[in-house]
């Protein structure tokens, strides 16, 4: 008998304002790291800020090629799980 593979799905809700706040906070973090490095005349801190900028930029670019699926509401996720795996959500499940 084959072992059944258990798949776990997480529903993460993010509003447009939340997404913008995440992007702004990431930009401010990189800008602050480089800015503080310039202010303290710390070349390593400037380089860390520059590397963070490029890592964030590359991660954002690769995000579009991800195999992750996005759902607009919980019902779309439930329909996907039912169609693909034949499972339905159990709201009374205690973990």
PDB file of N, CA and C in Angstrom:
ATOM      1  N   UNK A   1       0.842  -1.181   0.000  1.00  0.00           N
ATOM      2  CA  UNK A   1       0.000   0.000   0.000  1.00  0.00           C
ATOM      3  C   UNK A   1       0.890   1.249   0.000  1.00  0.00           C
ATOM      4  N   UNK A   2       0.554   2.195  -0.840  1.00  0.00           N
ATOM      5  CA  UNK A   2       1.349   3.432  -0.932  1.00  0.00           C
ATOM      6  C   UNK A   2       1.020   4.360   0.232  1.00  0.00           C
ATOM      7  N   UNK A   3       2.041   5.016   0.703  1.00  0.00           N
ATOM      8  CA  UNK A   3       1.840   5.998   1.769  1.00  0.00           C
ATOM      9  C   UNK A   3       1.188   7.241   1.175  1.00  0.00           C
ATOM     10  N   UNK A   4       0.220   7.756   1.877  1.00  0.00           N
ATOM     11  CA  UNK A   4      -0.473   8.946   1.406  1.00  0.00           C
ATOM     12  C   UNK A   4       0.354  10.180   1.737  1.00  0.00           C
ATOM     13  N   UNK A   5       0.549  11.035   0.753  1.00  0.00           N
ATOM     14  CA  UNK A   5       1.316  12.262   0.968  1.00  0.00           C
ATOM     15  C   UNK A   5       0.390  13.322   1.555  1.00  0.00           C
ATOM     16  N   UNK A   6       0.772  13.815   2.688  1.00  0.00           N
ATOM     17  CA  UNK A   6      -0.014  14.874   3.321  1.00  0.00           C
ATOM     18  C   UNK A   6       0.465  16.219   2.826  1.00  0.00           C
ATOM     19  N   UNK A   7      -0.436  17.003   2.305  1.00  0.00           N
ATOM     20  CA  UNK A   7      -0.110  18.348   1.846  1.00  0.00           C
ATOM     21  C   UNK A   7      -0.756  19.348   2.791  1.00  0.00           C
ATOM     22  N   UNK A   8      -0.038  20.387   3.081  1.00  0.00           N
ATOM     23  CA  UNK A   8      -0.526  21.415   3.983  1.00  0.00           C
ATOM     24  C   UNK A   8      -0.635  22.725   3.210  1.00  0.00           C
ATOM     25  N   UNK A   9      -1.778  23.380   3.309  1.00  0.00           N
ATOM     26  CA  UNK A   9      -1.991  24.649   2.630  1.00  0.00           C
ATOM     27  C   UNK A   9      -2.256  25.712   3.674  1.00  0.00           C
ATOM     28  N   UNK A  10      -1.662  26.870   3.475  1.00  0.00           N
ATOM     29  CA  UNK A  10      -1.874  27.999   4.364  1.00  0.00           C
ATOM     30  C   UNK A  10      -2.579  29.097   3.597  1.00  0.00           C
ATOM     31  N   UNK A  11      -3.564  29.685   4.193  1.00  0.00           N
ATOM     32  CA  UNK A  11      -4.282  30.804   3.597  1.00  0.00           C
ATOM     33  C   UNK A  11      -3.776  32.076   4.263  1.00  0.00           C
ATOM     34  N   UNK A  12      -3.093  32.892   3.491  1.00  0.00           N
ATOM     35  CA  UNK A  12      -2.541  34.138   3.998  1.00  0.00           C
ATOM     36  C   UNK A  12      -3.307  35.278   3.352  1.00  0.00           C
ATOM     37  N   UNK A  13      -3.858  36.108   4.165  1.00  0.00           N
ATOM     38  CA  UNK A  13      -4.638  37.219   3.658  1.00  0.00           C
ATOM     39  C   UNK A  13      -3.813  38.501   3.764  1.00  0.00           C
ATOM     40  N   UNK A  14      -3.759  39.237   2.660  1.00  0.00           N
ATOM     41  CA  UNK A  14      -3.020  40.494   2.665  1.00  0.00           C
ATOM     42  C   UNK A  14      -3.794  41.507   1.838  1.00  0.00           C
ATOM     43  N   UNK A  15      -4.021  42.654   2.418  1.00  0.00           N
ATOM     44  CA  UNK A  15      -4.725  43.716   1.705  1.00  0.00           C
ATOM     45  C   UNK A  15      -3.729  44.487   0.840  1.00  0.00           C
ATOM     46  N   UNK A  16      -4.259  45.317  -0.026  1.00  0.00           N
ATOM     47  CA  UNK A  16      -3.396  46.146  -0.876  1.00  0.00           C
ATOM     48  C   UNK A  16      -2.544  47.085  -0.023  1.00  0.00           C
ATOM     49  N   UNK A  17      -3.136  47.636   1.006  1.00  0.00           N
ATOM     50  CA  UNK A  17      -2.391  48.542   1.889  1.00  0.00           C
ATOM     51  C   UNK A  17      -1.286  47.773   2.614  1.00  0.00           C
ATOM     52  N   UNK A  18      -1.579  46.538   3.024  1.00  0.00           N
ATOM     53  CA  UNK A  18      -0.560  45.712   3.676  1.00  0.00           C
ATOM     54  C   UNK A  18       0.599  45.406   2.745  1.00  0.00           C
ATOM     55  N   UNK A  19       0.300  45.121   1.477  1.00  0.00           N
ATOM     56  CA  UNK A  19       1.347  44.856   0.494  1.00  0.00           C
ATOM     57  C   UNK A  19       2.219  46.074   0.259  1.00  0.00           C
ATOM     58  N   UNK A  20       1.589  47.233   0.183  1.00  0.00           N
ATOM     59  CA  UNK A  20       2.340  48.474  -0.005  1.00  0.00           C
ATOM     60  C   UNK A  20       3.218  48.747   1.211  1.00  0.00           C
ATOM     61  N   UNK A  21       2.670  48.493   2.406  1.00  0.00           N
ATOM     62  CA  UNK A  21       3.448  48.714   3.636  1.00  0.00           C
ATOM     63  C   UNK A  21       4.675  47.806   3.678  1.00  0.00           C
ATOM     64  N   UNK A  22       4.533  46.562   3.243  1.00  0.00           N
ATOM     65  CA  UNK A  22       5.675  45.644   3.213  1.00  0.00           C
ATOM     66  C   UNK A  22       6.739  46.159   2.252  1.00  0.00           C
ATOM     67  N   UNK A  23       6.331  46.596   1.067  1.00  0.00           N
ATOM     68  CA  UNK A  23       7.285  47.110   0.086  1.00  0.00           C
ATOM     69  C   UNK A  23       7.992  48.362   0.597  1.00  0.00           C
ATOM     70  N   UNK A  24       7.254  49.258   1.213  1.00  0.00           N
ATOM     71  CA  UNK A  24       7.863  50.490   1.729  1.00  0.00           C
ATOM     72  C   UNK A  24       8.835  50.168   2.862  1.00  0.00           C
ATOM     73  N   UNK A  25       8.441  49.264   3.757  1.00  0.00           N
ATOM     74  CA  UNK A  25       9.328  48.944   4.883  1.00  0.00           C
ATOM     75  C   UNK A  25      10.610  48.265   4.399  1.00  0.00           C
ATOM     76  N   UNK A  26      10.524  47.430   3.369  1.00  0.00           N
ATOM     77  CA  UNK A  26      11.725  46.806   2.820  1.00  0.00           C
ATOM     78  C   UNK A  26      12.641  47.860   2.209  1.00  0.00           C
ATOM     79  N   UNK A  27      12.075  48.792   1.463  1.00  0.00           N
ATOM     80  CA  UNK A  27      12.860  49.857   0.847  1.00  0.00           C
ATOM     81  C   UNK A  27      13.517  50.730   1.912  1.00  0.00           C
ATOM     82  N   UNK A  28      12.774  51.059   2.963  1.00  0.00           N
ATOM     83  CA  UNK A  28      13.312  51.896   4.039  1.00  0.00           C
ATOM     84  C   UNK A  28      14.448  51.169   4.763  1.00  0.00           C
ATOM     85  N   UNK A  29      14.303  49.852   4.967  1.00  0.00           N
ATOM     86  CA  UNK A  29      15.358  49.081   5.619  1.00  0.00           C
ATOM     87  C   UNK A  29      16.655  49.136   4.819  1.00  0.00           C
ATOM     88  N   UNK A  30      16.563  48.918   3.516  1.00  0.00           N
ATOM     89  CA  UNK A  30      17.751  48.962   2.660  1.00  0.00           C
ATOM     90  C   UNK A  30      18.332  50.375   2.639  1.00  0.00           C
ATOM     91  N   UNK A  31      17.470  51.363   2.470  1.00  0.00           N
ATOM     92  CA  UNK A  31      17.922  52.756   2.428  1.00  0.00           C
ATOM     93  C   UNK A  31      18.577  53.154   3.750  1.00  0.00           C
ATOM     94  N   UNK A  32      18.003  52.720   4.863  1.00  0.00           N
ATOM     95  CA  UNK A  32      18.581  53.054   6.171  1.00  0.00           C
ATOM     96  C   UNK A  32      19.938  52.378   6.353  1.00  0.00           C
ATOM     97  N   UNK A  33      20.067  51.138   5.892  1.00  0.00           N
ATOM     98  CA  UNK A  33      21.352  50.442   6.045  1.00  0.00           C
ATOM     99  C   UNK A  33      22.441  51.156   5.259  1.00  0.00           C
ATOM    100  N   UNK A  34      22.141  51.516   4.025  1.00  0.00           N
ATOM    101  CA  UNK A  34      23.132  52.239   3.216  1.00  0.00           C
ATOM    102  C   UNK A  34      23.369  53.625   3.807  1.00  0.00           C
ATOM    103  N   UNK A  35      22.300  54.312   4.205  1.00  0.00           N
ATOM    104  CA  UNK A  35      22.426  55.666   4.758  1.00  0.00           C
ATOM    105  C   UNK A  35      23.238  55.703   6.038  1.00  0.00           C
ATOM    106  N   UNK A  36      22.979  54.758   6.920  1.00  0.00           N
ATOM    107  CA  UNK A  36      23.750  54.711   8.167  1.00  0.00           C
ATOM    108  C   UNK A  36      25.207  54.359   7.866  1.00  0.00           C
ATOM    109  N   UNK A  37      25.410  53.493   6.872  1.00  0.00           N
ATOM    110  CA  UNK A  37      26.784  53.161   6.476  1.00  0.00           C
ATOM    111  C   UNK A  37      27.528  54.377   5.960  1.00  0.00           C
ATOM    112  N   UNK A  38      26.846  55.204   5.171  1.00  0.00           N
ATOM    113  CA  UNK A  38      27.475  56.438   4.670  1.00  0.00           C
ATOM    114  C   UNK A  38      27.718  57.395   5.829  1.00  0.00           C
ATOM    115  N   UNK A  39      26.741  57.537   6.717  1.00  0.00           N
ATOM    116  CA  UNK A  39      26.854  58.459   7.841  1.00  0.00           C
ATOM    117  C   UNK A  39      28.001  58.061   8.774  1.00  0.00           C
ATOM    118  N   UNK A  40      28.161  56.751   9.007  1.00  0.00           N
ATOM    119  CA  UNK A  40      29.235  56.279   9.888  1.00  0.00           C
ATOM    120  C   UNK A  40      30.539  56.029   9.137  1.00  0.00           C
ATOM    121  N   UNK A  41      30.537  56.309   7.857  1.00  0.00           N
ATOM    122  CA  UNK A  41      31.687  56.060   6.995  1.00  0.00           C
ATOM    123  C   UNK A  41      32.114  54.585   7.098  1.00  0.00           C
ATOM    124  N   UNK A  42      31.105  53.699   7.033  1.00  0.00           N
ATOM    125  CA  UNK A  42      31.346  52.258   7.143  1.00  0.00           C
ATOM    126  C   UNK A  42      31.095  51.608   5.786  1.00  0.00           C
ATOM    127  N   UNK A  43      32.167  51.336   5.099  1.00  0.00           N
ATOM    128  CA  UNK A  43      32.056  50.705   3.789  1.00  0.00           C
ATOM    129  C   UNK A  43      31.367  49.343   3.851  1.00  0.00           C
ATOM    130  N   UNK A  44      31.664  48.485   4.855  1.00  0.00           N
ATOM    131  CA  UNK A  44      30.965  47.188   4.912  1.00  0.00           C
ATOM    132  C   UNK A  44      29.449  47.332   5.047  1.00  0.00           C
ATOM    133  N   UNK A  45      28.998  48.316   5.821  1.00  0.00           N
ATOM    134  CA  UNK A  45      27.557  48.496   5.978  1.00  0.00           C
ATOM    135  C   UNK A  45      26.925  48.971   4.674  1.00  0.00           C
ATOM    136  N   UNK A  46      27.623  49.805   3.933  1.00  0.00           N
ATOM    137  CA  UNK A  46      27.125  50.236   2.627  1.00  0.00           C
ATOM    138  C   UNK A  46      26.995  49.034   1.692  1.00  0.00           C
ATOM    139  N   UNK A  47      27.990  48.151   1.715  1.00  0.00           N
ATOM    140  CA  UNK A  47      27.954  46.963   0.865  1.00  0.00           C
ATOM    141  C   UNK A  47      26.820  46.028   1.269  1.00  0.00           C
ATOM    142  N   UNK A  48      26.591  45.886   2.571  1.00  0.00           N
ATOM    143  CA  UNK A  48      25.483  45.048   3.041  1.00  0.00           C
ATOM    144  C   UNK A  48      24.161  45.615   2.538  1.00  0.00           C
ATOM    145  N   UNK A  49      23.998  46.918   2.628  1.00  0.00           N
ATOM    146  CA  UNK A  49      22.784  47.558   2.117  1.00  0.00           C
ATOM    147  C   UNK A  49      22.613  47.343   0.627  1.00  0.00           C
ATOM    148  N   UNK A  50      23.705  47.453  -0.118  1.00  0.00           N
ATOM    149  CA  UNK A  50      23.634  47.234  -1.564  1.00  0.00           C
ATOM    150  C   UNK A  50      23.286  45.785  -1.884  1.00  0.00           C
ATOM    151  N   UNK A  51      23.872  44.846  -1.146  1.00  0.00           N
ATOM    152  CA  UNK A  51      23.557  43.422  -1.373  1.00  0.00           C
ATOM    153  C   UNK A  51      22.098  43.131  -1.021  1.00  0.00           C
ATOM    154  N   UNK A  52      21.610  43.748   0.068  1.00  0.00           N
ATOM    155  CA  UNK A  52      20.202  43.558   0.427  1.00  0.00           C
ATOM    156  C   UNK A  52      19.292  44.071  -0.682  1.00  0.00           C
ATOM    157  N   UNK A  53      19.640  45.219  -1.254  1.00  0.00           N
ATOM    158  CA  UNK A  53      18.842  45.784  -2.341  1.00  0.00           C
ATOM    159  C   UNK A  53      18.765  44.804  -3.506  1.00  0.00           C
ATOM    160  N   UNK A  54      19.896  44.256  -3.927  1.00  0.00           N
ATOM    161  CA  UNK A  54      19.903  43.338  -5.073  1.00  0.00           C
ATOM    162  C   UNK A  54      19.199  42.031  -4.747  1.00  0.00           C
ATOM    163  N   UNK A  55      19.340  41.526  -3.517  1.00  0.00           N
ATOM    164  CA  UNK A  55      18.643  40.296  -3.152  1.00  0.00           C
ATOM    165  C   UNK A  55      17.126  40.496  -3.173  1.00  0.00           C
ATOM    166  N   UNK A  56      16.662  41.627  -2.657  1.00  0.00           N
ATOM    167  CA  UNK A  56      15.229  41.924  -2.672  1.00  0.00           C
ATOM    168  C   UNK A  56      14.747  42.074  -4.108  1.00  0.00           C
ATOM    169  N   UNK A  57      15.513  42.768  -4.928  1.00  0.00           N
ATOM    170  CA  UNK A  57      15.128  42.965  -6.325  1.00  0.00           C
ATOM    171  C   UNK A  57      15.037  41.640  -7.075  1.00  0.00           C
ATOM    172  N   UNK A  58      16.016  40.764  -6.886  1.00  0.00           N
ATOM    173  CA  UNK A  58      16.010  39.453  -7.551  1.00  0.00           C
ATOM    174  C   UNK A  58      14.863  38.593  -7.015  1.00  0.00           C
ATOM    175  N   UNK A  59      14.615  38.647  -5.717  1.00  0.00           N
ATOM    176  CA  UNK A  59      13.514  37.862  -5.137  1.00  0.00           C
ATOM    177  C   UNK A  59      12.173  38.321  -5.694  1.00  0.00           C
ATOM    178  N   UNK A  60      12.004  39.604  -5.861  1.00  0.00           N
ATOM    179  CA  UNK A  60      10.749  40.125  -6.430  1.00  0.00           C
ATOM    180  C   UNK A  60      10.598  39.702  -7.880  1.00  0.00           C
ATOM    181  N   UNK A  61      11.694  39.683  -8.626  1.00  0.00           N
ATOM    182  CA  UNK A  61      11.633  39.279 -10.031  1.00  0.00           C
ATOM    183  C   UNK A  61      11.313  37.789 -10.157  1.00  0.00           C
ATOM    184  N   UNK A  62      11.864  36.967  -9.276  1.00  0.00           N
ATOM    185  CA  UNK A  62      11.607  35.525  -9.315  1.00  0.00           C
ATOM    186  C   UNK A  62      10.228  35.167  -8.801  1.00  0.00           C
ATOM    187  N   UNK A  63       9.610  36.061  -8.089  1.00  0.00           N
ATOM    188  CA  UNK A  63       8.299  35.818  -7.515  1.00  0.00           C
ATOM    189  C   UNK A  63       7.266  35.514  -8.598  1.00  0.00           C
ATOM    190  N   UNK A  64       7.406  36.121  -9.759  1.00  0.00           N
ATOM    191  CA  UNK A  64       6.436  35.918 -10.828  1.00  0.00           C
ATOM    192  C   UNK A  64       6.572  34.531 -11.448  1.00  0.00           C
ATOM    193  N   UNK A  65       7.719  33.881 -11.308  1.00  0.00           N
ATOM    194  CA  UNK A  65       7.943  32.564 -11.879  1.00  0.00           C
ATOM    195  C   UNK A  65       7.636  31.447 -10.885  1.00  0.00           C
ATOM    196  N   UNK A  66       7.158  31.797  -9.725  1.00  0.00           N
ATOM    197  CA  UNK A  66       6.913  30.827  -8.665  1.00  0.00           C
ATOM    198  C   UNK A  66       5.738  29.919  -9.023  1.00  0.00           C
ATOM    199  N   UNK A  67       5.758  28.721  -8.469  1.00  0.00           N
ATOM    200  CA  UNK A  67       4.655  27.789  -8.684  1.00  0.00           C
ATOM    201  C   UNK A  67       3.541  27.991  -7.655  1.00  0.00           C
ATOM    202  N   UNK A  68       3.686  28.972  -6.805  1.00  0.00           N
ATOM    203  CA  UNK A  68       2.669  29.248  -5.801  1.00  0.00           C
ATOM    204  C   UNK A  68       1.409  29.763  -6.477  1.00  0.00           C
ATOM    205  N   UNK A  69       0.284  29.421  -5.901  1.00  0.00           N
ATOM    206  CA  UNK A  69      -0.992  29.871  -6.431  1.00  0.00           C
ATOM    207  C   UNK A  69      -1.560  30.928  -5.496  1.00  0.00           C
ATOM    208  N   UNK A  70      -2.224  31.880  -6.080  1.00  0.00           N
ATOM    209  CA  UNK A  70      -2.860  32.934  -5.298  1.00  0.00           C
ATOM    210  C   UNK A  70      -4.371  32.819  -5.472  1.00  0.00           C
ATOM    211  N   UNK A  71      -5.086  32.982  -4.387  1.00  0.00           N
ATOM    212  CA  UNK A  71      -6.537  32.915  -4.402  1.00  0.00           C
ATOM    213  C   UNK A  71      -7.082  34.223  -3.862  1.00  0.00           C
ATOM    214  N   UNK A  72      -8.155  34.695  -4.484  1.00  0.00           N
ATOM    215  CA  UNK A  72      -8.739  35.966  -4.062  1.00  0.00           C
ATOM    216  C   UNK A  72      -9.587  35.841  -2.800  1.00  0.00           C
ATOM    217  N   UNK A  73     -10.143  34.666  -2.569  1.00  0.00           N
ATOM    218  CA  UNK A  73     -10.937  34.481  -1.358  1.00  0.00           C
ATOM    219  C   UNK A  73     -10.849  33.023  -0.893  1.00  0.00           C
ATOM    220  N   UNK A  74     -11.246  32.762   0.331  1.00  0.00           N
ATOM    221  CA  UNK A  74     -11.136  31.399   0.872  1.00  0.00           C
ATOM    222  C   UNK A  74     -11.927  30.357   0.082  1.00  0.00           C
ATOM    223  N   UNK A  75     -13.036  30.763  -0.529  1.00  0.00           N
ATOM    224  CA  UNK A  75     -13.842  29.807  -1.276  1.00  0.00           C
ATOM    225  C   UNK A  75     -13.089  29.293  -2.499  1.00  0.00           C
ATOM    226  N   UNK A  76     -12.318  30.148  -3.158  1.00  0.00           N
ATOM    227  CA  UNK A  76     -11.509  29.700  -4.299  1.00  0.00           C
ATOM    228  C   UNK A  76     -10.493  28.652  -3.863  1.00  0.00           C
ATOM    229  N   UNK A  77      -9.877  28.856  -2.698  1.00  0.00           N
ATOM    230  CA  UNK A  77      -8.937  27.872  -2.168  1.00  0.00           C
ATOM    231  C   UNK A  77      -9.645  26.558  -1.870  1.00  0.00           C
ATOM    232  N   UNK A  78     -10.818  26.635  -1.245  1.00  0.00           N
ATOM    233  CA  UNK A  78     -11.574  25.421  -0.927  1.00  0.00           C
ATOM    234  C   UNK A  78     -11.957  24.670  -2.201  1.00  0.00           C
ATOM    235  N   UNK A  79     -12.379  25.391  -3.237  1.00  0.00           N
ATOM    236  CA  UNK A  79     -12.729  24.746  -4.512  1.00  0.00           C
ATOM    237  C   UNK A  79     -11.507  24.088  -5.143  1.00  0.00           C
ATOM    238  N   UNK A  80     -10.364  24.745  -5.078  1.00  0.00           N
ATOM    239  CA  UNK A  80      -9.129  24.188  -5.637  1.00  0.00           C
ATOM    240  C   UNK A  80      -8.744  22.895  -4.915  1.00  0.00           C
ATOM    241  N   UNK A  81      -8.811  22.906  -3.590  1.00  0.00           N
ATOM    242  CA  UNK A  81      -8.472  21.718  -2.811  1.00  0.00           C
ATOM    243  C   UNK A  81      -9.429  20.573  -3.104  1.00  0.00           C
ATOM    244  N   UNK A  82     -10.709  20.893  -3.275  1.00  0.00           N
ATOM    245  CA  UNK A  82     -11.696  19.862  -3.574  1.00  0.00           C
ATOM    246  C   UNK A  82     -11.464  19.267  -4.953  1.00  0.00           C
ATOM    247  N   UNK A  83     -11.193  20.110  -5.943  1.00  0.00           N
ATOM    248  CA  UNK A  83     -10.967  19.629  -7.318  1.00  0.00           C
ATOM    249  C   UNK A  83      -9.672  18.839  -7.439  1.00  0.00           C
ATOM    250  N   UNK A  84      -8.598  19.359  -6.856  1.00  0.00           N
ATOM    251  CA  UNK A  84      -7.286  18.755  -7.050  1.00  0.00           C
ATOM    252  C   UNK A  84      -7.043  17.545  -6.145  1.00  0.00           C
ATOM    253  N   UNK A  85      -7.487  17.626  -4.890  1.00  0.00           N
ATOM    254  CA  UNK A  85      -7.163  16.584  -3.923  1.00  0.00           C
ATOM    255  C   UNK A  85      -8.377  15.852  -3.371  1.00  0.00           C
ATOM    256  N   UNK A  86      -9.566  16.343  -3.667  1.00  0.00           N
ATOM    257  CA  UNK A  86     -10.762  15.691  -3.166  1.00  0.00           C
ATOM    258  C   UNK A  86     -10.985  15.888  -1.681  1.00  0.00           C
ATOM    259  N   UNK A  87     -10.451  16.951  -1.139  1.00  0.00           N
ATOM    260  CA  UNK A  87     -10.626  17.232   0.287  1.00  0.00           C
ATOM    261  C   UNK A  87     -11.443  18.501   0.456  1.00  0.00           C
ATOM    262  N   UNK A  88     -12.107  18.578   1.577  1.00  0.00           N
ATOM    263  CA  UNK A  88     -12.848  19.798   1.876  1.00  0.00           C
ATOM    264  C   UNK A  88     -12.401  20.308   3.240  1.00  0.00           C
ATOM    265  N   UNK A  89     -12.576  21.577   3.447  1.00  0.00           N
ATOM    266  CA  UNK A  89     -12.154  22.193   4.702  1.00  0.00           C
ATOM    267  C   UNK A  89     -13.086  21.752   5.826  1.00  0.00           C
ATOM    268  N   UNK A  90     -12.517  21.589   6.996  1.00  0.00           N
ATOM    269  CA  UNK A  90     -13.289  21.224   8.175  1.00  0.00           C
ATOM    270  C   UNK A  90     -13.107  22.335   9.186  1.00  0.00           C
ATOM    271  N   UNK A  91     -14.079  23.239   9.297  1.00  0.00           N
ATOM    272  CA  UNK A  91     -13.911  24.405  10.185  1.00  0.00           C
ATOM    273  C   UNK A  91     -13.886  24.040  11.668  1.00  0.00           C
ATOM    274  N   UNK A  92     -14.354  22.848  12.025  1.00  0.00           N
ATOM    275  CA  UNK A  92     -14.419  22.460  13.436  1.00  0.00           C
ATOM    276  C   UNK A  92     -13.203  21.655  13.862  1.00  0.00           C
ATOM    277  N   UNK A  93     -12.247  21.489  12.990  1.00  0.00           N
ATOM    278  CA  UNK A  93     -11.069  20.675  13.266  1.00  0.00           C
ATOM    279  C   UNK A  93     -10.206  21.347  14.332  1.00  0.00           C
ATOM    280  N   UNK A  94      -9.854  20.614  15.346  1.00  0.00           N
ATOM    281  CA  UNK A  94      -8.967  21.120  16.401  1.00  0.00           C
ATOM    282  C   UNK A  94      -7.584  20.568  16.173  1.00  0.00           C
ATOM    283  N   UNK A  95      -6.589  21.434  16.197  1.00  0.00           N
ATOM    284  CA  UNK A  95      -5.215  20.989  15.959  1.00  0.00           C
ATOM    285  C   UNK A  95      -4.418  21.008  17.220  1.00  0.00           C
TER     286      UNK A  95
END
